[in-house]
XYZ file of C-alpha atoms in Angstrom:
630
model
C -42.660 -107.419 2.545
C -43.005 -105.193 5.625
C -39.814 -105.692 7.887
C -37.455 -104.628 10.349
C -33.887 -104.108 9.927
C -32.251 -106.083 11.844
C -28.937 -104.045 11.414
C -30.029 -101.167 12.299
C -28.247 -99.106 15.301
C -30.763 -97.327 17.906
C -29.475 -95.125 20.559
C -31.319 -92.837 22.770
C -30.221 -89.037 23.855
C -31.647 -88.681 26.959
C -31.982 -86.006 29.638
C -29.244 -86.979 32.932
C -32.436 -86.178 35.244
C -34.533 -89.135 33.271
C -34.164 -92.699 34.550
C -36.388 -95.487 34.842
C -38.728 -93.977 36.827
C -39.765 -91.596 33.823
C -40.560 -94.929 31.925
C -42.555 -96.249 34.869
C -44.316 -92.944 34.787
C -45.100 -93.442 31.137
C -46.703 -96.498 31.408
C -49.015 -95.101 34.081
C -50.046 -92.435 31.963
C -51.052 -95.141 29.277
C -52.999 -97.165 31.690
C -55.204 -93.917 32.901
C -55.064 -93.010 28.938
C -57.193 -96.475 28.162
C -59.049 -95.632 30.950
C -60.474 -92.427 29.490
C -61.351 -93.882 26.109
C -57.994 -91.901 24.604
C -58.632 -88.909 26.582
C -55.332 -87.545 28.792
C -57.560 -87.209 31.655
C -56.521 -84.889 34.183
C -59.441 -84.594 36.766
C -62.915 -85.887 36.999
C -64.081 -82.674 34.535
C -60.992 -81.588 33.132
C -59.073 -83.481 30.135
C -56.295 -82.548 27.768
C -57.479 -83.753 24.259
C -55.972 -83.440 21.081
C -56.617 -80.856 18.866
C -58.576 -82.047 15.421
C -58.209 -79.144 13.159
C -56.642 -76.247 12.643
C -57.727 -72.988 10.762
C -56.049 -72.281 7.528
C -54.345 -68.488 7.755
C -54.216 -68.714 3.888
C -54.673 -70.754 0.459
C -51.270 -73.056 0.841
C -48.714 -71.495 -1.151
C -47.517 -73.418 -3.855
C -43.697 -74.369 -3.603
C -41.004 -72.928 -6.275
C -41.129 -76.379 -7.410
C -44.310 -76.722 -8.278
C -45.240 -76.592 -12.104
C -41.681 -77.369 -13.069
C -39.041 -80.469 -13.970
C -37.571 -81.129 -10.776
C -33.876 -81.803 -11.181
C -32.452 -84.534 -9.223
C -30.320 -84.169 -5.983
C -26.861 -84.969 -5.341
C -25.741 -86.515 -2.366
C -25.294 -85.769 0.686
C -29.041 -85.416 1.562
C -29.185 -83.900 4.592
C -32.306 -81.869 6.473
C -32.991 -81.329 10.193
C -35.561 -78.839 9.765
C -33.356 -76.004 11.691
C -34.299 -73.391 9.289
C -37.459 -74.841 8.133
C -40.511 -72.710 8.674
C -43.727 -74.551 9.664
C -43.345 -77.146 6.493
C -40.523 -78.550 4.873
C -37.678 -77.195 2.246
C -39.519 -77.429 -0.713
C -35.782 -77.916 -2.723
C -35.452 -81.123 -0.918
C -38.698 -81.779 -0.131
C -42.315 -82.498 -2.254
C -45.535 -80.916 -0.766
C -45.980 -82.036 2.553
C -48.408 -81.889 5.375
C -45.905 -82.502 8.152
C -45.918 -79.908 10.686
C -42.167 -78.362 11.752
C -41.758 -77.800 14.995
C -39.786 -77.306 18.096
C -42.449 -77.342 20.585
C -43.933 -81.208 20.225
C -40.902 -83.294 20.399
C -38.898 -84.690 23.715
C -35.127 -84.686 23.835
C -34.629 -84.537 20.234
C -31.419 -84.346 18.274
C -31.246 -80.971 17.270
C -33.712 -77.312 16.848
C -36.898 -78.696 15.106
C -38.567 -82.166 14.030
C -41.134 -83.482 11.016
C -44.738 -84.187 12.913
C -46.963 -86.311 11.439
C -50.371 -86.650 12.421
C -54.053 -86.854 11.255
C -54.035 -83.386 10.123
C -53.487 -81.722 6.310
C -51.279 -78.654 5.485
C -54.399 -76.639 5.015
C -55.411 -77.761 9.441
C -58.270 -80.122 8.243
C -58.426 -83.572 9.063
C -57.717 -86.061 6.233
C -61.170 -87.809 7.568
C -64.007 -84.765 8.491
C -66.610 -87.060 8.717
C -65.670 -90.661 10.938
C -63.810 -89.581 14.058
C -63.099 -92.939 14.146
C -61.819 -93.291 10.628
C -58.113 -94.408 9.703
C -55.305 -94.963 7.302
C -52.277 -93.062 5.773
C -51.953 -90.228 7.510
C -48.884 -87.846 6.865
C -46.362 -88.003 4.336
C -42.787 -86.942 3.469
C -41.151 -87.226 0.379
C -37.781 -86.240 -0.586
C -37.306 -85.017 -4.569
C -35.549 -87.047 -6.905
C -31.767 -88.063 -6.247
C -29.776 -89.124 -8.528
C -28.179 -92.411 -7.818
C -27.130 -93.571 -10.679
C -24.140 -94.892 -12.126
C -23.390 -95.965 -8.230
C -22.744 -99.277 -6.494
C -23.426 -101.338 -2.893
C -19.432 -100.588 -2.780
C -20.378 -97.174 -2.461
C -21.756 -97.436 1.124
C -24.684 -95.194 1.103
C -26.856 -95.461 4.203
C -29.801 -93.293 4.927
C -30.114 -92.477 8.629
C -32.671 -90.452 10.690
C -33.904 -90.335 14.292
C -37.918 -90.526 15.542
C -40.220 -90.893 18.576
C -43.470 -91.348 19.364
C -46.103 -89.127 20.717
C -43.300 -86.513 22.607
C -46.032 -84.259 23.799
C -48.459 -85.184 21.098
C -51.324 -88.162 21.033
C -49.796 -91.312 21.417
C -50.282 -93.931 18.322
C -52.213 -96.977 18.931
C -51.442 -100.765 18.026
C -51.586 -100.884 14.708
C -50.698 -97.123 13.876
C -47.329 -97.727 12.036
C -44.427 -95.255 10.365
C -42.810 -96.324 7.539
C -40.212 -95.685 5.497
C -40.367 -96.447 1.957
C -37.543 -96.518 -1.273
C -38.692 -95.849 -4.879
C -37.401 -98.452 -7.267
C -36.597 -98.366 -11.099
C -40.090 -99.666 -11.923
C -41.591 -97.013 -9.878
C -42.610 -99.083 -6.851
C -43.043 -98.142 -3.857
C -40.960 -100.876 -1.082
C -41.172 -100.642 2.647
C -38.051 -100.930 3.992
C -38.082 -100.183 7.268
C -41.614 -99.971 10.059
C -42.037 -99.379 13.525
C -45.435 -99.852 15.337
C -47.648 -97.690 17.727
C -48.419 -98.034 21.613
C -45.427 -97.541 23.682
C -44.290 -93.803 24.756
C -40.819 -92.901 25.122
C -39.216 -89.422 26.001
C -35.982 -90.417 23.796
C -35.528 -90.716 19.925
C -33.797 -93.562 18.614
C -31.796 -93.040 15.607
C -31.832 -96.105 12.205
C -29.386 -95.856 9.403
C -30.572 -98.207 6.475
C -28.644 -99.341 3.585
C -29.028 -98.328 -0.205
C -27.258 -100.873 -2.050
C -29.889 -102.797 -4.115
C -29.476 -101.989 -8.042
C -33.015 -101.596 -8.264
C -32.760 -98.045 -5.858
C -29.539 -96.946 -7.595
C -31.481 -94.895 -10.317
C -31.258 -90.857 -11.545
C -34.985 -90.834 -9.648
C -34.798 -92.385 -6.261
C -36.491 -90.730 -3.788
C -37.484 -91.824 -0.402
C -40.435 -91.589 2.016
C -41.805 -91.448 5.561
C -45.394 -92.482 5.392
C -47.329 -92.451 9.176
C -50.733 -94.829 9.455
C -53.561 -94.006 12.153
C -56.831 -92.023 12.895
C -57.140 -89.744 10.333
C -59.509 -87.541 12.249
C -57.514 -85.184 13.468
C -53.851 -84.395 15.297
C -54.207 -87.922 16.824
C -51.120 -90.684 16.255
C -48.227 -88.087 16.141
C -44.656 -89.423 14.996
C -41.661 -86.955 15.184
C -38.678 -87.308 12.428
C -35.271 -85.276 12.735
C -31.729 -85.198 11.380
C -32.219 -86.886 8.210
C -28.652 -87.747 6.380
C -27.849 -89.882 3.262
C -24.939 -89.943 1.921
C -22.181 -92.296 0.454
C -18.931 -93.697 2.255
C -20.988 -94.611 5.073
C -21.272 -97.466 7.752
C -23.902 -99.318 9.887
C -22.030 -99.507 12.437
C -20.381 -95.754 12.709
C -23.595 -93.445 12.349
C -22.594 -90.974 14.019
C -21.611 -86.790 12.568
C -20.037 -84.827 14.501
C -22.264 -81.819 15.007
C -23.030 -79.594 18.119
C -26.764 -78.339 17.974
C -28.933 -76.298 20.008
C -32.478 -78.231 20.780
C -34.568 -77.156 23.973
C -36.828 -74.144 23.645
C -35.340 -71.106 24.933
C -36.956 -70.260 28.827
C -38.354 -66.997 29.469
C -36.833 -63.855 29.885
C -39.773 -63.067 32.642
C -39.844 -64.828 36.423
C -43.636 -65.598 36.298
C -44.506 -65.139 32.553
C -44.014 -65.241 29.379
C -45.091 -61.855 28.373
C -46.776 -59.107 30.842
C -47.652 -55.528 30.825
C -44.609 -52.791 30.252
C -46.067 -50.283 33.059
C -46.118 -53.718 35.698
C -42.938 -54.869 34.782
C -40.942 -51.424 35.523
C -42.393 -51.422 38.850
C -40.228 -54.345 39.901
C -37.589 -55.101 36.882
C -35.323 -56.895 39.460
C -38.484 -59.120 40.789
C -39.680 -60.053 37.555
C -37.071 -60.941 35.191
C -35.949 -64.596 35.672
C -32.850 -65.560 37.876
C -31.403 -67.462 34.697
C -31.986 -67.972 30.810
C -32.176 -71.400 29.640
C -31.827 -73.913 26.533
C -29.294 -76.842 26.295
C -26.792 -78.272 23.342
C -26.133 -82.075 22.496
C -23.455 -83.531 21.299
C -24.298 -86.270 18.273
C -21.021 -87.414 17.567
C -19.111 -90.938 19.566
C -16.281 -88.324 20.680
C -16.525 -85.384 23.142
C -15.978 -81.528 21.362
C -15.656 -78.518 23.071
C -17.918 -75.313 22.394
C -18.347 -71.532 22.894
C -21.821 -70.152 22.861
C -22.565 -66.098 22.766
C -25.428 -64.669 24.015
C -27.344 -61.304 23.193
C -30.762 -60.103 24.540
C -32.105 -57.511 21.781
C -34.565 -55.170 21.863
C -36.485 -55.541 18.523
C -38.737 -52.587 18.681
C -35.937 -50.033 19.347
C -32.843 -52.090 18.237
C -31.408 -51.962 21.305
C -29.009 -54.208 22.703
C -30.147 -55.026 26.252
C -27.341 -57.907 26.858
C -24.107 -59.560 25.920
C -22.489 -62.804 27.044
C -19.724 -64.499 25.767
C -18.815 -67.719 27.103
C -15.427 -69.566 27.689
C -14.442 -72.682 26.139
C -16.202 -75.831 27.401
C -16.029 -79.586 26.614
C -19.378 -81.439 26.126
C -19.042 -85.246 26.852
C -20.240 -87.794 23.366
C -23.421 -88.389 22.740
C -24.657 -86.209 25.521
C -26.889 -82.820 25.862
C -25.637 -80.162 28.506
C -27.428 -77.036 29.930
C -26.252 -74.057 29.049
C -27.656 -70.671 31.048
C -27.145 -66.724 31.111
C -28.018 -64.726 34.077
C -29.933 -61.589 32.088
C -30.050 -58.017 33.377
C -33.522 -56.026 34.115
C -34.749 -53.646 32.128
C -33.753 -50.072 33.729
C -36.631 -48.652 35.382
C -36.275 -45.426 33.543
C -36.695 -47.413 29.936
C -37.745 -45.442 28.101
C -40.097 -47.247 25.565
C -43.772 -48.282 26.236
C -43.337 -51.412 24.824
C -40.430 -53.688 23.619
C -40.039 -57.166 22.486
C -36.978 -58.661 23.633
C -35.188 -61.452 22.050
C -32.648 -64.084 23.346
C -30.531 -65.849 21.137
C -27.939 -68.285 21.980
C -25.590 -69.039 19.428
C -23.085 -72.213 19.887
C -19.812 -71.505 17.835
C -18.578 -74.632 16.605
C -16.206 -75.928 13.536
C -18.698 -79.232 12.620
C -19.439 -79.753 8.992
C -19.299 -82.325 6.722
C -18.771 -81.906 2.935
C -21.650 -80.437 1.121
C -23.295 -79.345 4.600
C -23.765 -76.694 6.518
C -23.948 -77.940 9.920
C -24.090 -74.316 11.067
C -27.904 -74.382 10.345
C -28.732 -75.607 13.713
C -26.472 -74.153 15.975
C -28.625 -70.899 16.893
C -32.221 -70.746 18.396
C -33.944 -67.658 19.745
C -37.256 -66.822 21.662
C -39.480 -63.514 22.066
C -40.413 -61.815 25.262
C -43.106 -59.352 24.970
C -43.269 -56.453 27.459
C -46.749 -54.733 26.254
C -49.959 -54.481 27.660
C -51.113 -58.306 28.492
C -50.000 -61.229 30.602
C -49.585 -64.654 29.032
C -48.231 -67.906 30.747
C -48.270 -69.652 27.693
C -45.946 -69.654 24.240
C -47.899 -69.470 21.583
C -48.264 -72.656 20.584
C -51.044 -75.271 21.350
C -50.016 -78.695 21.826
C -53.457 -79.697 22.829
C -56.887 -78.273 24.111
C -57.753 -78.469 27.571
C -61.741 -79.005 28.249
C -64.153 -78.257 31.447
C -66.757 -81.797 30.596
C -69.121 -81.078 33.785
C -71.866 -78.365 33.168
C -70.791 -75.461 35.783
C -67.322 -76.854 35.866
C -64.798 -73.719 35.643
C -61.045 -72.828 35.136
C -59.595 -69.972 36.228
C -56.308 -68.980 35.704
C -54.312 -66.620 38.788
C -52.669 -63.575 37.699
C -50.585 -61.118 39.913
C -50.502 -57.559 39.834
C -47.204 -55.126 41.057
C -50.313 -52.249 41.519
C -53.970 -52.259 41.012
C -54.765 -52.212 37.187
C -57.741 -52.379 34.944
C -58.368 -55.247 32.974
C -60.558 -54.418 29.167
C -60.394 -57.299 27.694
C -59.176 -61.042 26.821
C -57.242 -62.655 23.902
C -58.575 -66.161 24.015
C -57.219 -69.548 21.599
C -60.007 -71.195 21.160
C -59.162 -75.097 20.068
C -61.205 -76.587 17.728
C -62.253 -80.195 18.966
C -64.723 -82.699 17.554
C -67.197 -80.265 16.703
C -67.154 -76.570 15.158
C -68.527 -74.388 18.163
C -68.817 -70.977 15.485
C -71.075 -68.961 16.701
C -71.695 -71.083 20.316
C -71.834 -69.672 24.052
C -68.619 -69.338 26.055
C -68.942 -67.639 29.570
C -65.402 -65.854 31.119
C -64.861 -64.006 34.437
C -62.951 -62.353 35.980
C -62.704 -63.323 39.875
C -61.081 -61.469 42.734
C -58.553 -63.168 45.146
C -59.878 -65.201 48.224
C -57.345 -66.580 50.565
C -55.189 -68.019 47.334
C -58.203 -68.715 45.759
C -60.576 -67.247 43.410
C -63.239 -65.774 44.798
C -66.502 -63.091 44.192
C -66.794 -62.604 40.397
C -65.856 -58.770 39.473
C -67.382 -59.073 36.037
C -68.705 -62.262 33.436
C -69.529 -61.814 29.433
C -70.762 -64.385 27.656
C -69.155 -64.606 24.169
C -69.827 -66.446 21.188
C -67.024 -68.775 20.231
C -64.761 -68.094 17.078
C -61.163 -69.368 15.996
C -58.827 -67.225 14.903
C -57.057 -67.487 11.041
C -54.095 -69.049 12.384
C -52.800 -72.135 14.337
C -52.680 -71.181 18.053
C -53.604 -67.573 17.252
C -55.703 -65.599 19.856
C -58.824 -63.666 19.162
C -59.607 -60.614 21.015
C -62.829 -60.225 23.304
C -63.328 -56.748 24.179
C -64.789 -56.169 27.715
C -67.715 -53.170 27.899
C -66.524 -51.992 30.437
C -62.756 -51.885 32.462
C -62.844 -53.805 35.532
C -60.998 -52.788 38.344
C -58.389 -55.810 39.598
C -56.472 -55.236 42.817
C -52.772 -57.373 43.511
C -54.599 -60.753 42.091
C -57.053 -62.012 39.993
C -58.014 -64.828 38.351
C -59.376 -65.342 34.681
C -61.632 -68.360 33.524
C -64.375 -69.973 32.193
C -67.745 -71.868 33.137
C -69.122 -75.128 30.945
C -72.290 -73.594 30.201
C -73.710 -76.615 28.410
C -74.261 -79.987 28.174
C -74.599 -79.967 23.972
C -71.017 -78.806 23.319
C -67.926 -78.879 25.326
C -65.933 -75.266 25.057
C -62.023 -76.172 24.130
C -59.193 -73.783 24.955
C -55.436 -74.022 23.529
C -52.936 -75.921 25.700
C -49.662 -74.928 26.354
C -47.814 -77.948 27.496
C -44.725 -76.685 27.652
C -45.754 -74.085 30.522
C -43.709 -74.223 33.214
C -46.769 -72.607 35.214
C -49.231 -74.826 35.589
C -49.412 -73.993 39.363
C -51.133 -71.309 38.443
C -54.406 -73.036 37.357
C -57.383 -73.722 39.359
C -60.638 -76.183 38.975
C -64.184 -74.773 40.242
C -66.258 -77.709 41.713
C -69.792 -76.145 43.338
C -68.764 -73.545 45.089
C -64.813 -74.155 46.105
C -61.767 -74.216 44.239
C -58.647 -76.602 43.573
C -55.559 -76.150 42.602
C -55.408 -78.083 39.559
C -52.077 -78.218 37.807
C -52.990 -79.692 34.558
C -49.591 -79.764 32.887
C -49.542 -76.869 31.493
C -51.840 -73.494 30.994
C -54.762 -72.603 29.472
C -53.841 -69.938 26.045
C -55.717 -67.350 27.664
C -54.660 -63.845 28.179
C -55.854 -60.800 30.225
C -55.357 -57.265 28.417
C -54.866 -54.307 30.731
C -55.241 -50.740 29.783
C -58.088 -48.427 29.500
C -61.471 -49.453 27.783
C -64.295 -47.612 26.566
C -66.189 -46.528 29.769
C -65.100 -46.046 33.660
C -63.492 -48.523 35.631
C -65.766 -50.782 37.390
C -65.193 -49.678 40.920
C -67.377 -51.664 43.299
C -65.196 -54.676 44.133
C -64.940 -54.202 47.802
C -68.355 -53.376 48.600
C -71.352 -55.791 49.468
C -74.008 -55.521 46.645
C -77.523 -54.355 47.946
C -80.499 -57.186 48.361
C -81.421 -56.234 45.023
C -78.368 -56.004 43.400
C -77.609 -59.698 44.546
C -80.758 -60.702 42.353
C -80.047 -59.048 38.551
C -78.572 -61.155 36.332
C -75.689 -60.617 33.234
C -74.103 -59.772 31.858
C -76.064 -56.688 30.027
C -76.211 -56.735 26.468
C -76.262 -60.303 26.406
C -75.166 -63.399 24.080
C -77.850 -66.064 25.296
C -77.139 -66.976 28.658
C -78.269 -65.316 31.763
C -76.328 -65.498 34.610
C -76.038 -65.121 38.575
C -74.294 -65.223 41.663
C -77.152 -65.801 43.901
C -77.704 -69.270 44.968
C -81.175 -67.997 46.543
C -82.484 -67.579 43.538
C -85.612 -69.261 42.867
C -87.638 -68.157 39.325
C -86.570 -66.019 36.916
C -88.829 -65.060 34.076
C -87.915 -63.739 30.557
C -91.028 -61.056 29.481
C -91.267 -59.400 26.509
C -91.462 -55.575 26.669
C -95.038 -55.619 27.150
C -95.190 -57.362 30.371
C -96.191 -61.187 28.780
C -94.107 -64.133 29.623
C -91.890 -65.560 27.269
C -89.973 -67.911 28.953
C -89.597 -69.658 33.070
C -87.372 -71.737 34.723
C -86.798 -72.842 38.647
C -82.822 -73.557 38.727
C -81.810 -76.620 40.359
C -79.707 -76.567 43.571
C -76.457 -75.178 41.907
C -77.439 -73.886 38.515
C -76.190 -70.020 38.151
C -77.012 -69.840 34.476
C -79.964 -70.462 31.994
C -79.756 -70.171 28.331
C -82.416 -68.024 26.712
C -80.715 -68.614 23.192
C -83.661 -69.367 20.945
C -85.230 -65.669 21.850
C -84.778 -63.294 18.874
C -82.408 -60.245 19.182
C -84.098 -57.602 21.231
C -85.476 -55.789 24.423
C -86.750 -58.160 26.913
C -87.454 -57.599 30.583
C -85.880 -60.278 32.912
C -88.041 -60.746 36.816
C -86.074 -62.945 39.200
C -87.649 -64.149 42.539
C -85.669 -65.624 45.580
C -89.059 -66.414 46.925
C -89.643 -63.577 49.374
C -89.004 -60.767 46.837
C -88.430 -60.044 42.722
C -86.396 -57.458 41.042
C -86.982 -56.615 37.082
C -84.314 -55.558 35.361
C -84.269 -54.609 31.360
C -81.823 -56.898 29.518
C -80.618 -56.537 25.712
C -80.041 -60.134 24.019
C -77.728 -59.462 21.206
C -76.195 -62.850 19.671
């Protein structure tokens, strides 16, 4: 029977800057979370939702394993995903859908964690057809070890750490995790469960016994086993620093180990990546003050460390930077920060692009017989200096949605000189319902007092996904567009059928940098994160578009776009009053008389062609020739 041990030992790691007000904080978030029906709601038309599938970049490979007699394990068992690669060791691990990570999880023990959510290895939900469908979920389970021939007097204790939600979906009542032993008669026996609905920012660590006769077999194996909405990456349980071995204790689980955890922080000031030719301008200005990540300390006793840092260049080779630091003592059972104050690029660099990586490397003597607690005592990130700006990482921890038609985002990017912009890589999120082949509307708006303000150029695109989770797929402008020192990027909610889903970046430290369109104004919105969207600068295929500063004529102020168009007209003129689609012959095809507000119409169900567009503001018309090519 389902139970909880009542021996187990939990302890939390948690952050010095996190008290009780982060838990008070938490439970506000889960009242406004019941609120919106499971929906993070952010403002009245934005939300942060999960994401509910993922494109497959290729047929899953099949592990070594696969096909052949697996031989048993010896103990120790021991896996905390540090040099795990999207899914688990396949020597100590069977096929699994669990996703590994260092992005989802809060505070955790060391670099990486197990998620488990509603999602298979391939990104497809386990359910595609009830949204509201549920039951096993994710699971993870170790290969054969071979137990046998040993005793209770042995002492062997599985332990592991986990937490709910970090910054995933939070599981409901009655979502579960589980963790289940595989006896001599080939049962499967719960041995340990913990229950949905409360968030925390810490994981708690269990260590379970293994000394009934019946698990003490050549085949025992063990498994984590998650329970919710199997829809899509709803429910989501993180699992780390997984250890069995003999000669333990309940009541000493602690291994003295020294591991790097928190993502590494930018290189950049403002970004993550940006544009080569803006970042020489100002190399002082734009590369951060300091370089980020932390350690922790798992063991009852304190340690002391070194950690050596090098900034590389991995286009050229180039070492850029070298720390190394003195010895330090980190306190038991405690993280600490640890930071590097990096050097700017020379403003004579000579490369036009470079991608710089930062690795921190903690030297330490930890290990424990049979493991290599080295794994997880280096962690790295990538700054790209090429020829786009990105706020974000790389990785979608959610989508973020516009739900009111006309509703826009727009994200604020700053220039070091006037640039042109040709083009936008875009992660479209898939949510609820495939949008393939649907209408997405971006712009590009110049600067208004901190605000974004007259549109410099819109293209209406159809929505696609690219082949890989969180990957980007390029829109190509027609023409370049000529931004000054800001501009802001975005999108309108064109329709009421279907809801246009961007990737989320959670971990964003800019989210200042985000505004909400309502009418005719514009908030900042500060969501929590940014929006994966990213402006490419460079030259295009035609001229710059050059008229930003200048008032458009009375009849320029009535044409609609863009020109060749996807199936939505739109314009800036709120005088507008008709506007007729005719077919090249003069007959009408198509009229509508926007409502107060409405800048666009979709003229989707017209076939690909030459059409001529006449739009009235009720004192005079202007007919313009318009290609619709979907």
């Amino acid at each position: 029977m389902t139970h909880r041990l009542a021996d187990n030992r939990k302890r939390d790691f948690q952050n010095r800057r996190q008290g009780p007000d982060k838990y008070r904080f938490a439970r506000i978030w889960y009242l406004l979370f019941l609120i919106g029906f499971g929906m993070n709601t952010v403002s009245a038309q934005i939300r942060i939702v999960p994401i509910e599938h993922f494109p497959a970049t290729q047929p899953a490979e099949r592990p070594s394993t696969a096909g052949a007699r697996i031989q048993a394990l010896k103990l120790p068992f021991f896996d905390d995903f540090a040099t795990a690669t999207n899914r688990p060791d396949p020597v100590l691990w069977q096929p699994s859908s669990v996703y590994i990570n260092n992005t989802l999880p809060i505070n955790h023990p060391s670099l990486n964690v197990a998620t488990f959510d509603g999602l298979k290895a391939d990104g497809t939900p386990y359910d595609f057809t009830d949204q509201d469908a549920t039951g096993p979920t994710d699971t993870l389970t170790s290969n054969p070890i071979d137990l046998s021939g040993m005793t209770a007097a042995d002492a062997i204790f599985l332990s592991f750490y986990w937490q709910r939600k970090g910054l995933g979906e939070l599981p409901d009542t009655g979502d579960s995790l589980q963790l289940q032993f595989l006896n001599n008669a080939g049962v499967w026996e719960t041995q340990w469960t913990e229950d949905g609905d409360t968030a925390s920012n810490n994981f708690v660590q269990e260590i379970v016994a293994v000394n009934q006769a019946r698990f003490l077999h050549a085949g025992f194996q063990f498994r984590f086993q998650a329970f919710g909405r199997t829809s899509g990456a709803f429910d989501t349980w993180h699992i780390d620093y997984i250890y069995m071995n003999r000669g333990r204790s309940a009541t000493n689980p602690y291994i003295r180990d020294v591991a790097t955890r928190q993502p590494v922080s930018p290189y950049l000031k403002r970004y993550t990546a940006m544009p080569m030719k803006q970042y020489l301008l100002n190399p002082a200005a734009e590369t951060a003050d300091t370089i980020r990540t932390d350690i922790v300390n798992l063991f009852n006793n304190f340690n002391f460390t070194t950690f050596r840092t090098v900034i590389r260049d991995q286009v050229s080779g180039q070492v850029i930077q070298q720390y190394q630091s003195p010895s330090e003592g980190i306190a038991a059972l405690s993280s600490q920060p640890k930071a590097m104050k990096p050097q700017p690029l020379p403003a004579n660099f000579s490369g036009q692009r470079a991608i710089l990586q930062t690795q921190f490397a903690v030297q330490t003597t930890d290990t424990i017989p049979g493991v290599n607690l080295r794994r997880n005592d280096t962690i790295a990130t990538l700054t790209v200096l090429d020829n786009y700006y990105a706020y974000d990482d790389g990785t979608a921890e959610a989508a973020i949605q516009n739900t009111q038609r006309s509703g826009r985002v727009a994200v604020r990017f700053l220039l070091n000189k006037p640039d042109k912009v040709s083009g936008l890589q875009i992660a479209f999120a898939p949510v609820k319902t495939n949008l393939t082949g649907q209408t997405a509307v971006f712009a590009l708006y110049a600067d208004d007092r901190g605000r974004p303000g007259r549109t410099l150029y819109q293209k209406a695109i159809p929505i696609s996904y690219a082949n890989s989770r969180s990957g980007f797929v390029d829109i190509p402008f027609e023409y370049t567009v000529a931004v000054t020192d800001t501009f802001y990027v975005g999108w309108t909610q064109v329709s009421e059928d279907y809801i246009t889903a961007i990737g989320f970046d959670k971990n964003s430290p800019f989210g200042n940098q985000v505004f909400e369109g309502r009418g005719t104004s514009w908030d900042v919105s500060n969501p929590g994160g940014v929006p994966m969207i990213r402006p490419v600068l460079g030259e295009g295929k035609d001229a710059p578009i050059t008229g930003v500063d200048e008032e458009p004529s009375a009849e320029a102020q009535l044409l609609v776009f863009p020109n060749p168009n996807a199936g939505v007209l739109v314009w800036q003129n709120p005088a507008v009053r008709q506007l007729e689609v005719l077919d090249v012959n003069g007959r009408p095809l198509l009229r509508v008389s926007p409502q107060e507000g409405q800048k666009q119409w979709d003229i989707s169900q017209l076939a690909n062609g030459f059409y001529l567009i006449r739009v009235s503001d009720g004192k005079k018309s202007v007919v313009q020739k318009l290609i619709l090519r979907k």
